[in-house]
C-alpha positions in Angstrom: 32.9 4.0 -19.9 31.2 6.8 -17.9 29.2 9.0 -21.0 30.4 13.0 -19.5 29.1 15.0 -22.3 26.2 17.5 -22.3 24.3 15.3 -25.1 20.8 15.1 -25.9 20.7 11.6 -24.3 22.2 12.6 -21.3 19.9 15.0 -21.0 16.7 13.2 -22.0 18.0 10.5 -18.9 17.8 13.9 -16.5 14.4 14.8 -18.1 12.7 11.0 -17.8 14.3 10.9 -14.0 13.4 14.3 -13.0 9.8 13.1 -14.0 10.0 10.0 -12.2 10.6 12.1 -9.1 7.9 14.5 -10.1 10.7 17.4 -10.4 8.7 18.3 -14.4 10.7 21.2 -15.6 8.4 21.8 -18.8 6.8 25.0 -16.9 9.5 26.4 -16.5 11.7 25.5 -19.1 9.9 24.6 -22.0 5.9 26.2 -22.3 5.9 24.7 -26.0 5.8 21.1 -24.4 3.1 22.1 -21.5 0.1 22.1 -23.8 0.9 19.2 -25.5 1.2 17.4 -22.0 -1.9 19.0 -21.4 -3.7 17.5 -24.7 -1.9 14.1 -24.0 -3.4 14.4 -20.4 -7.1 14.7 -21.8 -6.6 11.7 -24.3 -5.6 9.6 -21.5 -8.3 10.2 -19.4 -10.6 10.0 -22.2 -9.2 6.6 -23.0 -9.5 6.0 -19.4 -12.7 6.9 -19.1 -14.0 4.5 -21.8 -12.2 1.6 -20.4 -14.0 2.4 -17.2 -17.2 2.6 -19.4 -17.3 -0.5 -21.0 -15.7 -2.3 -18.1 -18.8 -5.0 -18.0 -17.8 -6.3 -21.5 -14.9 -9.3 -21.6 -14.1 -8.4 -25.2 -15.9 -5.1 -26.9 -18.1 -5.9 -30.1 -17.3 -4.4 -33.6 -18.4 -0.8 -33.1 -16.9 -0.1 -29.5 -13.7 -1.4 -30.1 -13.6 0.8 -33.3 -13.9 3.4 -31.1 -11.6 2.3 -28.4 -8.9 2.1 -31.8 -9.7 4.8 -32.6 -8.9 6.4 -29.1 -5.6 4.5 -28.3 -4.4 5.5 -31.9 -5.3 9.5 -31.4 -3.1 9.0 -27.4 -0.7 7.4 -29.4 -0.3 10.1 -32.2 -0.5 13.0 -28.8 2.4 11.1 -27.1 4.4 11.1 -30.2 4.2 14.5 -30.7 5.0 15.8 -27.5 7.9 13.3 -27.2 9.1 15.2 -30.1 9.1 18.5 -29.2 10.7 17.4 -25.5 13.3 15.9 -27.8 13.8 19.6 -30.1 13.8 21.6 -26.7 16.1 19.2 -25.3 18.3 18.8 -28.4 18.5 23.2 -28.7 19.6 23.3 -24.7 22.4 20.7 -25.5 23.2 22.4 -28.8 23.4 25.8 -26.7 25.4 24.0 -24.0 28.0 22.6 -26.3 29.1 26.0 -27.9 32.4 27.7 -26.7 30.6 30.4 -25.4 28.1 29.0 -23.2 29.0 29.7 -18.9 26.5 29.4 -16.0 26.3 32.3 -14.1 25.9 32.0 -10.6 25.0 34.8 -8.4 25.1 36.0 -4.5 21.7 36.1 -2.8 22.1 38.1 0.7 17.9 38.0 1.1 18.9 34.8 3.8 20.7 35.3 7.2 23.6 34.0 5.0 24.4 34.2 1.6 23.1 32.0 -0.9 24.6 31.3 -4.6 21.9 30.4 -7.4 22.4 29.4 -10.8 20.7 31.4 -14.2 17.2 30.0 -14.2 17.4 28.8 -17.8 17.2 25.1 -19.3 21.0 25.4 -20.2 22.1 26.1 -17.0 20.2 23.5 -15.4 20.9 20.3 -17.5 24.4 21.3 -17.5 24.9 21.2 -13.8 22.4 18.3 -13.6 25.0 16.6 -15.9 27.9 17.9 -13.8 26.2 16.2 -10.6 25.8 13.3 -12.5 29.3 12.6 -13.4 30.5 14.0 -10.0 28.4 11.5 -8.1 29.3 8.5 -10.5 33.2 8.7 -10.8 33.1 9.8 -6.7 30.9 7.2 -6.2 29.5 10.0 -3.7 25.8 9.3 -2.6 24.4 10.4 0.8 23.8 8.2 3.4 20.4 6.1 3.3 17.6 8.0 5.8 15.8 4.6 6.0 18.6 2.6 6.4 19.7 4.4 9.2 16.5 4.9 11.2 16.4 0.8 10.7 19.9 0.7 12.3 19.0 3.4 15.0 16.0 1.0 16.2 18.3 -2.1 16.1 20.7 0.0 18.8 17.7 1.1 20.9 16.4 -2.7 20.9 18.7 -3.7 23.9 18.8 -2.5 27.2 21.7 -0.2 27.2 20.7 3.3 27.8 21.7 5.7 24.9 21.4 9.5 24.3 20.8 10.3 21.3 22.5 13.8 19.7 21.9 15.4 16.5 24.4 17.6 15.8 24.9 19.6 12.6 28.3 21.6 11.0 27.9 25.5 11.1 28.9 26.4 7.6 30.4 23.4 6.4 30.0 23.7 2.8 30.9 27.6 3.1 34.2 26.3 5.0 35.1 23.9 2.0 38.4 24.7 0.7 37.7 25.3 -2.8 41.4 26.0 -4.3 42.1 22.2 -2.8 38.9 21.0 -4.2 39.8 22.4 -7.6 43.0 20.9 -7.5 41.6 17.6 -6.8 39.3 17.8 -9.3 41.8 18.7 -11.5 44.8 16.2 -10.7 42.6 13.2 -10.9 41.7 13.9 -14.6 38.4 12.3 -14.0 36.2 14.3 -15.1 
């Protein structure tokens, strides 16, 4: 069964895979968790930079890998602690989220040659709509098409002798021409979500 709620886990999975992509929020979401990145940053290279140090040696004697201990024990103790406080600034957006009186608020950008609707630039906002995606794209199964894929079939095509033209076309306003009282419904009949 699909998990739907705006829970700390769910959120914690949107935090670990916006990092994998390199998408880190903690700037602008969460400064408290930036400087302990930071000190977790120096410890590794530290512990990096010893390895790199004693590289010659198969197994460190006595006093070096005292040290080198000592070093993976401090990274370890730097991860732990920012892993907490990512979990307490994750735990307070899903505790904000979850209240009765909690609403994104989306509004109109007209700086573009056509209007443009942004979200409130706040964690809550964010993880909730990240969450919405989620379960959108899952129970949908909605997933755009694969770029590679289809340059790999485009170059299959283009392998015979055929002659081809090829045309890339795009929709004026297609998401602005979306019928939204029909998607609503849709959403709403299939009791999906």
């Amino acid at each position: 069964m699909l998990n739907q709620t705006f829970s700390l886990e769910n959120f914690e999975e949107i935090y670990d895979e916006d990092n994998r992509r390199g998408k880190n929020k903690d700037n602008d979401f969460f400064p408290e968790v930036v400087a302990l990145s930071n000190r977790l940053t120096l410890k590794t290279k530290a512990l990096q930079a010893f390895r790199k140090r004693y590289s010659s040696y198969e197994k460190y004697p006595k006093k070096i890998q005292d040290r080198y201990d000592l070093l993976l024990q401090n990274l370890k103790k730097e991860r732990k602690k920012r892993d907490v406080a990512v979990t307490k600034s994750l735990q307070n957006t899903s505790q904000k989220v979850n209240q009765k009186s909690f609403f994104i608020s989306i509004h109109q950008n007209n700086s573009l040659s056509h209007p443009v609707y942004q979200r409130d630039d706040t964690p809550e906002a964010y993880y909730a709509l990240r969450q919405i995606t989620r379960n959108i794209r899952n129970l949908y199964k909605t997933k755009p098409a694969n770029r590679n894929l289809i340059v790999s079939q485009i170059i299959n095509l283009l392998q015979d002798n055929f002659p081809y033209e090829i045309i890339r076309t795009d929709i004026k306003s297609f998401f602005e021409s979306v019928d939204q009282e029909i998607l609503v419904k849709k959403l709403i009949d299939d009791q999906l979500l």
